[in-house]
Amino acid sequence: MTVDLKLNVSDVKVIQEELLNWYQIHKRDLPWRKNRDPYRVWVSEIMLQQTRVDTVIPYYERFMKQFPTLQDLAQAPEEKVLKAWEGLGYYSRARNLHTAVKEVAEKYNGKVPDDPKKISKLKGIGPYTAGAILSIAYNRKSPAVDGNVMRVFARLFALKDDIALAATRKKMEAIAEQIIPVDSPGDFNQSLMELGATICTPIGPQCLFCPVHAVCNAYKQGIQEELPYKKRAKPPQKVSVLFLGVTCGNQFLIEKRAERGLLKGMWSLPTLENMKEDQAETDLLPICKEWGFLIRDMRKIGNLEHIFSHRHWKITLITIDLQEKPRDFSSNWKWIRQDQIKEFAFPTAYRKAIDMLF
DNA sequence: AACCCGTGGCC
DNA sequence: TGGCCAAGGGT
């Protein structure tokens, strides 16, 4: 692929040398930088997708303690993996990682492939993650263009492309191809990301401390704060939902969510979505009757809110105590003892609601 | 291409 | 408070 952007050869040299030197001195001591084990790099890259370093660190430490090797993860039951992921969000990442790790264990004898075509076919490994693993773990020259790199490039070369577009990422990858030094692609890719995370930040970049500000076009023009350009995201849609805390003696009712959509396949409280704000609680009684609930007590506990990236739940939490368990019930339901609650992986919205109940 | 998919921190 | 952001991938 050719790029219309012509990179100045001497600038490229400056960028390579300055960034590598700077990275050597300023790189953070992060747990996934202890060694270059492809499995460890892989897990870190998946956890770091759309997730901050500070958030990931404790999850990564626990995960590696529980699943030290690729084989350990491959042999683990999915519920253990999801439990280790509880609270991290984007739970498909955990399932895809588990699926892909099992595939590597079986098809590649436990060795993470270093072939771009093979590694890219694994579940959950897209263009960025493939490039990151290949460059960091195998020192192969391959672009790893994430949000940091796009921001750094947008400023370095004063690019006004919308970084939300797929075409822009491809353009950035083409630029990366021209800049990555063959000798140390892993360190160079990481230096770009490290710079974006610590100096070339989205707001208030510290250009005076930047090792490449002398060759930065945005800095020269004083437009570093305006870049990168990104189309505004739509605000999350507000939805009223009911969470039901259903008990019967010391038994507690949990529900497995549908296999598609938000929080797919995750354990939850019985949830009534798409309810009209004011009708929700009046609609509840007939539904309970339909479910064969013999109600001993029902009361509203309170309201809470939970904001996903594209959905805003206005939650009403209601407890329902039953005289006896209904004879037949939804196949998504499971009665558990209250002391078993901690064994299941609940998304944060439900974990917080459950904490209000017990 | 546009939308879906979590969470927490910051101002 | 609302908006924005963070080492993206799947569909």
Short mmCIF file of C-alpha atoms (C1' of nucleotides) in Angstrom, two decimals:
data_model
loop_
_atom_site.label_atom_id
_atom_site.label_comp_id
_atom_site.label_asym_id
_atom_site.label_seq_id
_atom_site.Cartn_x
_atom_site.Cartn_y
_atom_site.Cartn_z
CA MET A 1 0.00 0.00 0.00
CA THR A 2 1.31 3.42 -0.90
CA VAL A 3 0.77 6.56 1.10
CA ASP A 4 0.40 10.02 -0.33
CA LEU A 5 2.24 11.31 2.70
CA LYS A 6 5.95 11.61 1.94
CA LEU A 7 7.99 11.15 5.06
CA ASN A 8 11.21 13.11 5.37
CA VAL A 9 14.02 10.57 5.62
CA SER A 10 16.04 12.49 8.16
CA ASP A 11 12.94 13.10 10.28
CA VAL A 12 12.24 9.38 10.28
CA LYS A 13 15.73 8.74 11.55
CA VAL A 14 15.31 11.31 14.32
CA ILE A 15 11.97 9.80 15.33
CA GLN A 16 13.41 6.29 15.50
CA GLU A 17 16.48 7.21 17.52
CA GLU A 18 14.86 9.70 19.87
CA LEU A 19 11.87 7.47 20.66
CA LEU A 20 13.97 4.37 21.27
CA ASN A 21 16.34 6.27 23.54
CA TRP A 22 13.51 7.91 25.40
CA TYR A 23 11.68 4.60 25.83
CA GLN A 24 14.76 2.90 27.20
CA ILE A 25 14.90 5.50 29.97
CA HIS A 26 11.25 6.23 30.68
CA LYS A 27 9.38 3.00 30.08
CA ARG A 28 7.14 2.06 32.97
CA ASP A 29 7.78 -1.09 34.96
CA LEU A 30 4.64 -3.03 34.07
CA PRO A 31 3.93 -6.66 34.96
CA TRP A 32 3.60 -7.79 31.34
CA ARG A 33 7.05 -6.40 30.59
CA LYS A 34 8.74 -8.93 32.90
CA ASN A 35 9.55 -11.08 29.87
CA ARG A 36 8.44 -11.63 26.28
CA ASP A 37 6.44 -14.80 26.75
CA PRO A 38 3.94 -14.61 23.85
CA TYR A 39 1.14 -15.91 26.08
CA ARG A 40 1.77 -13.21 28.70
CA VAL A 41 1.97 -10.52 26.03
CA TRP A 42 -1.23 -11.85 24.48
CA VAL A 43 -3.22 -11.75 27.72
CA SER A 44 -2.01 -8.23 28.46
CA GLU A 45 -2.98 -6.96 25.01
CA ILE A 46 -6.49 -8.37 25.29
CA MET A 47 -7.00 -6.90 28.76
CA LEU A 48 -5.66 -3.53 27.64
CA GLN A 49 -8.17 -3.21 24.81
CA GLN A 50 -10.14 -0.06 25.60
CA THR A 51 -9.04 -0.39 29.21
CA ARG A 52 -6.63 1.69 31.28
CA VAL A 53 -3.30 0.37 32.51
CA ASP A 54 -4.15 1.09 36.16
CA THR A 55 -7.36 -0.89 35.84
CA VAL A 56 -5.68 -3.83 34.15
CA ILE A 57 -2.70 -4.33 36.48
CA PRO A 58 -4.49 -6.06 39.40
CA TYR A 59 -6.57 -8.19 37.01
CA TYR A 60 -3.44 -9.19 35.11
CA GLU A 61 -1.57 -10.15 38.28
CA ARG A 62 -4.45 -12.32 39.51
CA PHE A 63 -5.02 -13.85 36.09
CA MET A 64 -1.38 -14.84 35.68
CA LYS A 65 -1.28 -16.31 39.15
CA GLN A 66 -4.35 -18.39 38.37
CA PHE A 67 -3.41 -19.28 34.77
CA PRO A 68 0.43 -19.07 34.63
CA THR A 69 0.79 -20.81 31.27
CA LEU A 70 -1.18 -21.15 28.06
CA GLN A 71 -1.90 -24.76 28.95
CA ASP A 72 -3.35 -23.75 32.32
CA LEU A 73 -5.78 -21.39 30.62
CA ALA A 74 -6.59 -23.88 27.87
CA GLN A 75 -7.58 -26.49 30.45
CA ALA A 76 -9.63 -24.15 32.63
CA PRO A 77 -13.43 -24.23 32.55
CA GLU A 78 -14.98 -21.12 31.03
CA GLU A 79 -16.72 -20.11 34.24
CA LYS A 80 -13.36 -19.78 36.00
CA VAL A 81 -12.08 -17.56 33.20
CA LEU A 82 -15.16 -15.34 33.32
CA LYS A 83 -14.93 -15.14 37.11
CA ALA A 84 -11.33 -13.91 36.75
CA TRP A 85 -12.62 -11.31 34.27
CA GLU A 86 -15.50 -10.16 36.48
CA GLY A 87 -15.64 -6.37 36.56
CA LEU A 88 -13.24 -5.80 33.66
CA GLY A 89 -15.99 -5.44 31.06
CA TYR A 90 -16.22 -6.47 27.40
CA TYR A 91 -16.66 -10.06 28.51
CA SER A 92 -16.47 -11.43 24.97
CA ARG A 93 -12.77 -10.70 25.23
CA ALA A 94 -12.44 -13.39 27.90
CA ARG A 95 -14.46 -15.93 25.94
CA ASN A 96 -12.61 -15.23 22.70
CA LEU A 97 -9.23 -15.41 24.46
CA HIS A 98 -10.18 -18.72 26.03
CA THR A 99 -11.41 -20.11 22.70
CA ALA A 100 -8.26 -18.95 20.90
CA VAL A 101 -5.93 -20.28 23.59
CA LYS A 102 -7.60 -23.68 23.36
CA GLU A 103 -7.14 -23.59 19.60
CA VAL A 104 -3.45 -22.78 19.97
CA ALA A 105 -3.06 -25.61 22.48
CA GLU A 106 -4.61 -28.12 20.10
CA LYS A 107 -3.68 -26.93 16.62
CA TYR A 108 -0.27 -25.37 17.28
CA ASN A 109 0.94 -27.60 20.08
CA GLY A 110 0.67 -24.75 22.57
CA LYS A 111 2.94 -22.36 20.67
CA VAL A 112 1.45 -18.99 19.74
CA PRO A 113 1.91 -18.71 15.96
CA ASP A 114 4.36 -16.06 14.73
CA ASP A 115 2.76 -16.03 11.28
CA PRO A 116 0.59 -12.93 10.68
CA LYS A 117 -2.02 -14.89 8.72
CA LYS A 118 -2.36 -17.61 11.34
CA ILE A 119 -2.38 -15.38 14.40
CA SER A 120 -4.94 -13.04 12.84
CA LYS A 121 -7.39 -15.90 12.44
CA LEU A 122 -7.55 -16.46 16.19
CA LYS A 123 -10.69 -15.21 17.96
CA GLY A 124 -10.27 -11.78 19.47
CA ILE A 125 -7.03 -10.98 17.67
CA GLY A 126 -7.56 -8.10 15.25
CA PRO A 127 -5.04 -6.01 13.35
CA TYR A 128 -3.74 -4.14 16.40
CA THR A 129 -3.34 -7.14 18.70
CA ALA A 130 -1.76 -9.26 15.96
CA GLY A 131 0.80 -6.53 15.34
CA ALA A 132 1.44 -6.04 19.04
CA ILE A 133 2.09 -9.73 19.73
CA LEU A 134 4.19 -10.22 16.60
CA SER A 135 6.37 -7.20 17.28
CA ILE A 136 6.67 -7.42 21.08
CA ALA A 137 6.92 -11.19 21.54
CA TYR A 138 8.58 -12.19 18.26
CA ASN A 139 10.32 -8.96 17.28
CA ARG A 140 8.72 -9.04 13.85
CA LYS A 141 8.32 -5.80 11.99
CA SER A 142 4.57 -5.30 11.99
CA PRO A 143 2.42 -2.24 12.75
CA ALA A 144 0.49 -2.12 16.05
CA VAL A 145 -1.71 0.92 15.58
CA ASP A 146 -3.92 1.72 18.55
CA GLY A 147 -5.47 4.95 19.76
CA ASN A 148 -2.14 6.15 21.15
CA VAL A 149 -0.29 5.59 17.90
CA MET A 150 -2.99 7.30 15.87
CA ARG A 151 -2.85 10.31 18.17
CA VAL A 152 0.94 10.49 18.03
CA PHE A 153 0.97 10.16 14.22
CA ALA A 154 -1.89 12.62 13.77
CA ARG A 155 0.14 15.23 15.66
CA LEU A 156 3.60 14.31 14.39
CA PHE A 157 2.47 14.64 10.76
CA ALA A 158 -0.43 17.07 11.31
CA LEU A 159 -3.02 14.65 9.91
CA LYS A 160 -6.64 15.75 10.10
CA ASP A 161 -8.22 12.42 9.23
CA ASP A 162 -11.05 11.18 11.44
CA ILE A 163 -9.42 8.51 13.61
CA ALA A 164 -12.79 6.83 14.09
CA LEU A 165 -12.71 5.69 10.45
CA ALA A 166 -11.26 2.32 9.50
CA ALA A 167 -9.54 3.89 6.50
CA THR A 168 -7.57 6.14 8.82
CA ARG A 169 -6.18 3.20 10.76
CA LYS A 170 -4.98 1.67 7.47
CA LYS A 171 -3.31 4.90 6.54
CA MET A 172 -1.59 4.97 9.92
CA GLU A 173 -0.46 1.37 9.45
CA ALA A 174 1.09 2.31 6.14
CA ILE A 175 2.97 5.12 7.88
CA ALA A 176 4.09 2.74 10.62
CA GLU A 177 5.47 0.38 7.97
CA GLN A 178 7.77 3.19 6.82
CA ILE A 179 8.92 4.16 10.29
CA ILE A 180 9.37 0.96 12.28
CA PRO A 181 13.09 0.10 12.45
CA VAL A 182 13.90 -3.51 11.55
CA ASP A 183 16.22 -3.93 14.53
CA SER A 184 13.73 -3.23 17.31
CA PRO A 185 10.12 -3.23 16.14
CA GLY A 186 8.77 -4.33 19.54
CA ASP A 187 10.42 -1.57 21.52
CA PHE A 188 9.60 0.99 18.85
CA ASN A 189 5.91 0.11 18.76
CA GLN A 190 5.81 0.23 22.54
CA SER A 191 7.64 3.56 22.56
CA LEU A 192 4.92 5.06 20.37
CA MET A 193 2.22 3.82 22.74
CA GLU A 194 4.17 4.81 25.83
CA LEU A 195 4.64 8.30 24.44
CA GLY A 196 0.92 8.57 23.72
CA ALA A 197 0.02 7.33 27.19
CA THR A 198 2.39 9.55 29.17
CA ILE A 199 3.45 12.61 27.11
CA CYS A 200 1.38 12.94 23.95
CA THR A 201 -1.85 12.66 25.93
CA PRO A 202 -5.32 13.44 24.52
CA ILE A 203 -5.63 16.54 26.68
CA GLY A 204 -2.71 18.74 27.68
CA PRO A 205 0.18 17.04 25.86
CA GLN A 206 3.52 17.87 27.48
CA CYS A 207 5.31 18.84 24.31
CA LEU A 208 8.32 20.33 26.12
CA PHE A 209 9.12 16.90 27.51
CA CYS A 210 8.51 15.14 24.21
CA PRO A 211 11.60 13.55 22.64
CA VAL A 212 10.33 14.29 19.12
CA HIS A 213 8.74 17.70 19.48
CA ALA A 214 11.49 19.18 17.27
CA VAL A 215 10.10 17.28 14.29
CA CYS A 216 6.41 17.45 15.28
CA ASN A 217 4.30 19.28 12.70
CA ALA A 218 1.39 19.88 15.05
CA TYR A 219 3.73 21.40 17.63
CA LYS A 220 5.34 23.64 15.01
CA GLN A 221 1.90 24.91 14.03
CA GLY A 222 0.64 25.06 17.60
CA ILE A 223 -2.33 22.81 16.80
CA GLN A 224 -1.43 19.82 18.98
CA GLU A 225 -4.52 20.38 21.14
CA GLU A 226 -6.79 20.23 18.09
CA LEU A 227 -5.51 16.85 16.94
CA PRO A 228 -6.44 14.13 16.41
CA TYR A 229 -9.82 14.87 14.90
CA LYS A 230 -12.58 12.49 15.93
CA LYS A 231 -16.25 12.49 15.13
CA ARG A 232 -18.35 12.85 18.27
CA ALA A 233 -19.94 9.72 19.66
CA LYS A 234 -23.65 9.50 20.28
CA PRO A 235 -24.67 9.75 23.94
CA PRO A 236 -25.92 6.48 25.49
CA GLN A 237 -29.63 5.84 25.15
CA LYS A 238 -31.56 5.91 28.43
CA VAL A 239 -33.57 2.81 29.28
CA SER A 240 -35.63 1.87 32.33
CA VAL A 241 -35.01 -1.62 33.66
CA LEU A 242 -36.17 -3.69 36.61
CA PHE A 243 -33.77 -5.89 38.59
CA LEU A 244 -35.49 -8.59 40.62
CA GLY A 245 -33.93 -9.98 43.78
CA VAL A 246 -35.96 -13.17 44.16
CA THR A 247 -35.51 -15.21 47.31
CA CYS A 248 -37.15 -18.30 48.78
CA GLY A 249 -35.81 -19.25 52.18
CA ASN A 250 -32.05 -19.17 51.79
CA GLN A 251 -32.38 -19.75 48.03
CA PHE A 252 -31.67 -17.01 45.52
CA LEU A 253 -32.67 -16.79 41.86
CA ILE A 254 -30.12 -15.90 39.18
CA GLU A 255 -30.61 -15.69 35.43
CA LYS A 256 -28.29 -16.35 32.51
CA ARG A 257 -28.62 -13.56 29.97
CA ALA A 258 -29.37 -14.21 26.30
CA GLU A 259 -26.59 -15.45 24.04
CA ARG A 260 -26.57 -12.26 22.04
CA GLY A 261 -26.57 -8.60 22.84
CA LEU A 262 -25.48 -6.71 25.92
CA LEU A 263 -23.72 -8.84 28.57
CA LYS A 264 -24.47 -11.93 26.53
CA GLY A 265 -24.36 -15.21 28.39
CA MET A 266 -23.51 -13.57 31.71
CA TRP A 267 -25.13 -14.38 35.03
CA SER A 268 -27.52 -11.68 36.23
CA LEU A 269 -30.58 -10.96 38.27
CA PRO A 270 -33.89 -11.56 36.47
CA THR A 271 -34.16 -8.38 34.42
CA LEU A 272 -37.13 -6.69 32.79
CA GLU A 273 -35.89 -4.40 30.04
CA ASN A 274 -37.72 -2.09 27.68
CA MET A 275 -40.27 -1.21 30.33
CA LYS A 276 -42.07 2.10 30.18
CA GLU A 277 -40.81 4.28 32.97
CA ASP A 278 -44.04 4.58 34.95
CA GLN A 279 -45.72 1.29 33.97
CA ALA A 280 -42.85 -0.92 34.97
CA GLU A 281 -43.88 -1.61 38.52
CA THR A 282 -47.56 -2.03 37.72
CA ASP A 283 -46.71 -4.50 34.95
CA LEU A 284 -44.72 -6.59 37.38
CA LEU A 285 -47.59 -8.35 39.18
CA PRO A 286 -49.11 -10.03 36.11
CA ILE A 287 -45.65 -11.18 35.07
CA CYS A 288 -45.05 -12.71 38.48
CA LYS A 289 -48.38 -14.48 38.19
CA GLU A 290 -47.37 -15.81 34.79
CA TRP A 291 -44.19 -17.14 36.33
CA GLY A 292 -46.19 -18.93 39.03
CA PHE A 293 -44.76 -16.86 41.87
CA LEU A 294 -46.52 -17.23 45.23
CA ILE A 295 -45.41 -13.96 46.74
CA ARG A 296 -44.78 -13.63 50.46
CA ASP A 297 -43.36 -10.14 50.23
CA MET A 298 -42.43 -7.66 47.51
CA ARG A 299 -40.77 -4.30 47.99
CA LYS A 300 -38.81 -1.66 46.18
CA ILE A 301 -35.26 -1.39 47.50
CA GLY A 302 -34.10 1.61 45.52
CA ASN A 303 -32.91 3.07 42.25
CA LEU A 304 -29.49 2.88 40.70
CA GLU A 305 -27.93 3.83 37.42
CA HIS A 306 -25.46 2.08 35.23
CA ILE A 307 -23.91 3.60 32.13
CA PHE A 308 -22.53 1.37 29.40
CA SER A 309 -20.75 2.78 26.36
CA HIS A 310 -24.01 3.01 24.40
CA ARG A 311 -26.77 2.36 26.93
CA HIS A 312 -27.81 4.12 30.15
CA TRP A 313 -29.80 1.95 32.52
CA LYS A 314 -32.14 3.60 35.03
CA ILE A 315 -32.51 0.66 37.34
CA THR A 316 -35.26 -0.06 39.87
CA LEU A 317 -34.28 -2.81 42.27
CA ILE A 318 -37.13 -4.86 43.70
CA THR A 319 -37.04 -7.78 46.11
CA ILE A 320 -39.54 -10.59 45.91
CA ASP A 321 -39.73 -13.24 48.63
CA LEU A 322 -41.58 -16.39 47.63
CA GLN A 323 -43.54 -18.85 49.76
CA GLU A 324 -42.28 -21.69 47.59
CA LYS A 325 -40.27 -22.15 44.43
CA PRO A 326 -42.43 -22.34 41.28
CA ARG A 327 -42.69 -25.89 39.90
CA ASP A 328 -41.40 -25.11 36.46
CA PHE A 329 -39.34 -22.16 35.38
CA SER A 330 -37.29 -20.65 32.60
CA SER A 331 -34.28 -22.66 31.50
CA ASN A 332 -32.18 -19.51 32.00
CA TRP A 333 -32.93 -19.57 35.70
CA LYS A 334 -30.91 -21.15 38.46
CA TRP A 335 -31.65 -21.33 42.18
CA ILE A 336 -28.55 -21.05 44.29
CA ARG A 337 -27.77 -20.68 47.96
CA GLN A 338 -26.96 -17.14 49.06
CA ASP A 339 -23.45 -18.18 50.05
CA GLN A 340 -22.84 -19.37 46.46
CA ILE A 341 -23.35 -15.92 44.95
CA LYS A 342 -19.65 -15.09 45.08
CA GLU A 343 -18.81 -18.12 42.96
CA PHE A 344 -20.53 -16.70 39.89
CA ALA A 345 -19.30 -13.94 37.58
CA PHE A 346 -21.71 -11.02 37.57
CA PRO A 347 -21.25 -7.87 35.48
CA THR A 348 -20.76 -4.77 37.59
CA ALA A 349 -24.33 -3.47 37.36
CA TYR A 350 -25.62 -6.70 38.91
CA ARG A 351 -22.79 -7.04 41.38
CA LYS A 352 -23.64 -3.61 42.78
CA ALA A 353 -27.34 -4.44 42.99
CA ILE A 354 -26.62 -7.73 44.73
CA ASP A 355 -24.44 -5.89 47.24
CA MET A 356 -27.49 -3.80 48.10
CA LEU A 357 -29.49 -6.95 48.80
CA PHE A 358 -27.14 -8.85 51.09
"C1'" DA B 1 -19.21 1.71 7.32
"C1'" DA B 2 -21.62 1.94 11.29
"C1'" DC B 3 -22.92 -0.03 15.23
"C1'" DC B 4 -22.49 -3.03 19.20
"C1'" DC B 5 -19.89 -4.34 23.26
"C1'" DG B 6 -18.22 -2.57 29.82
"C1'" DT B 7 -16.06 -0.02 33.05
"C1'" DG B 8 -13.96 3.65 35.81
"C1'" DG B 9 -11.72 8.04 36.10
"C1'" DC B 10 -11.40 12.77 35.09
"C1'" DC B 11 -13.03 17.63 34.74
"C1'" DT C 1 -23.65 16.45 35.71
"C1'" DG C 2 -22.53 14.96 31.04
"C1'" DG C 3 -19.03 14.15 27.92
"C1'" DC C 4 -14.82 12.12 26.87
"C1'" DC C 5 -11.41 8.87 27.08
"C1'" DA C 6 -8.54 4.09 27.46
"C1'" DA C 7 -2.80 -0.83 24.42
"C1'" DG C 8 -10.05 -2.73 19.72
"C1'" DG C 9 -12.66 -6.64 17.82
"C1'" DG C 10 -16.85 -8.65 15.92
"C1'" DT C 11 -20.50 -8.21 12.84
#
